[in-house]
Short mmCIF file of C-alpha atoms in Angstrom, two decimals:
data_model
loop_
_atom_site.label_atom_id
_atom_site.label_comp_id
_atom_site.label_asym_id
_atom_site.label_seq_id
_atom_site.Cartn_x
_atom_site.Cartn_y
_atom_site.Cartn_z
CA LEU A 1 34.68 -18.56 -3.83
CA SER A 2 35.52 -16.09 -6.52
CA PHE A 3 35.05 -12.34 -6.37
CA ASP A 4 32.57 -12.32 -9.25
CA THR A 5 30.05 -14.37 -7.22
CA LEU A 6 30.12 -12.18 -4.09
CA PRO A 7 27.44 -9.50 -3.73
CA THR A 8 28.63 -5.92 -4.17
CA LEU A 9 28.01 -4.90 -0.55
CA ALA A 10 29.96 -7.88 0.74
CA VAL A 11 32.99 -6.77 -1.26
CA PHE A 12 32.90 -3.16 -0.11
CA GLY A 13 31.23 -3.58 3.28
CA LEU A 14 29.57 -0.83 5.28
CA PRO A 15 31.44 2.39 6.08
CA GLY A 16 33.53 2.28 9.24
CA GLY A 17 34.50 5.08 11.63
CA ILE A 18 36.98 6.92 9.42
CA GLU A 19 34.72 6.63 6.37
CA TRP A 20 31.82 8.22 8.27
CA ILE A 21 34.04 11.14 9.30
CA VAL A 22 35.07 11.67 5.66
CA ILE A 23 31.43 11.48 4.52
CA LEU A 24 30.39 14.03 7.18
CA ALA A 25 33.26 16.37 6.24
CA ILE A 26 32.27 16.24 2.54
CA GLY A 27 28.63 16.89 3.50
CA LEU A 28 29.65 19.85 5.63
CA LEU A 29 31.73 21.30 2.78
CA LEU A 30 28.90 20.85 0.27
CA PHE A 31 26.04 22.16 2.41
CA GLY A 32 27.94 24.47 4.78
CA ARG A 33 25.65 27.38 5.65
CA ARG A 34 22.54 25.67 4.31
CA LEU A 35 22.87 22.71 6.68
CA PRO A 36 20.34 24.05 9.26
CA GLU A 37 17.91 24.83 6.45
CA VAL A 38 18.32 21.34 4.99
CA GLY A 39 17.76 19.78 8.42
CA ARG A 40 14.67 21.90 9.00
CA SER A 41 13.11 21.00 5.65
CA LEU A 42 13.97 17.34 6.22
CA GLY A 43 12.23 17.47 9.62
CA GLN A 44 9.15 19.14 8.11
CA GLY A 45 9.03 16.48 5.42
CA ILE A 46 9.14 13.71 8.04
CA ILE A 47 6.34 15.41 10.01
CA GLU A 48 4.16 15.71 6.89
CA PHE A 49 4.81 12.06 6.04
CA LYS A 50 3.76 10.96 9.52
CA LYS A 51 0.57 13.08 9.32
CA GLY A 52 -0.31 11.52 5.97
CA LEU A 53 0.41 8.03 7.27
CA LYS A 54 -1.76 8.64 10.36
CA GLY A 55 -4.58 9.91 8.12
CA VAL A 56 -4.45 6.76 6.02
CA THR A 57 -4.41 4.45 9.05
CA ASP A 58 -7.33 6.38 10.58
CA ASP A 59 -9.32 5.99 7.34
CA VAL A 60 -8.61 2.25 7.20
CA GLU A 61 -9.54 1.80 10.85
CA GLN A 62 -12.74 3.81 10.41
CA ALA A 63 -13.71 1.80 7.33
CA SER A 64 -13.05 -1.50 9.08
CA ASN A 65 -15.23 -0.50 12.06
CA GLN A 66 -18.27 0.36 9.93
CA PRO A 67 -20.84 -2.42 9.62
CA THR A 68 -21.10 -3.91 6.18
CA ARG A 69 -24.24 -3.26 4.20
CA ALA A 70 -26.38 -6.29 3.52
CA GLN A 71 -26.55 -7.27 -0.13
CA PRO A 72 -30.06 -7.05 -1.54
CA GLN A 73 -31.58 -10.47 -2.04
CA ILE A 74 -32.80 -11.20 -5.54
CA PRO A 75 -35.89 -13.40 -5.60
CA ALA A 76 -35.11 -16.81 -7.03
CA GLN A 77 -37.67 -16.38 -9.81
CA ALA A 78 -36.11 -13.14 -11.02
CA ALA A 79 -32.59 -14.47 -10.64
CA ASP A 80 -32.72 -17.17 -13.34
CA PRO A 81 -34.87 -16.62 -16.47
CA MET A 82 -34.07 -20.11 -17.75
CA GLN A 83 -35.47 -21.62 -14.54
CA GLN A 84 -38.63 -19.53 -14.99
CA ARG A 85 -39.15 -20.94 -18.50
CA MET A 86 -38.58 -24.49 -17.27
CA ASP A 87 -41.07 -23.98 -14.44
CA ALA A 88 -43.62 -22.55 -16.86
CA GLN A 89 -43.18 -25.52 -19.22
CA HIS A 90 -43.47 -27.95 -16.32
CA THR A 91 -46.68 -26.28 -15.17
CA GLU A 92 -48.12 -26.44 -18.71
CA THR A 93 -47.42 -30.16 -19.00
CA LYS A 94 -49.21 -30.86 -15.69
CA VAL A 95 -52.25 -28.89 -16.81
CA ASN A 96 -52.49 -30.67 -20.17
#
């Protein structure tokens, strides 16, 4: 195997313990005082997403529980004008 055939994540791997600590420290330095505000807005966003998702699933469930409307039946004579002409010609030939 050569390194150019390996996927990118396989080469770097997932962050380990020390890497997570470094990532958290950088996040704390960047966000500092705003961290509670960021967490709060993230939580509100998750709540709104769940409400929207529940609304969509409720709409789908309600639509699937409604009985389907029957399709109006078109009389066979009105459905095919060509068949009407053929029937009329057939009737004329019997009469003659």
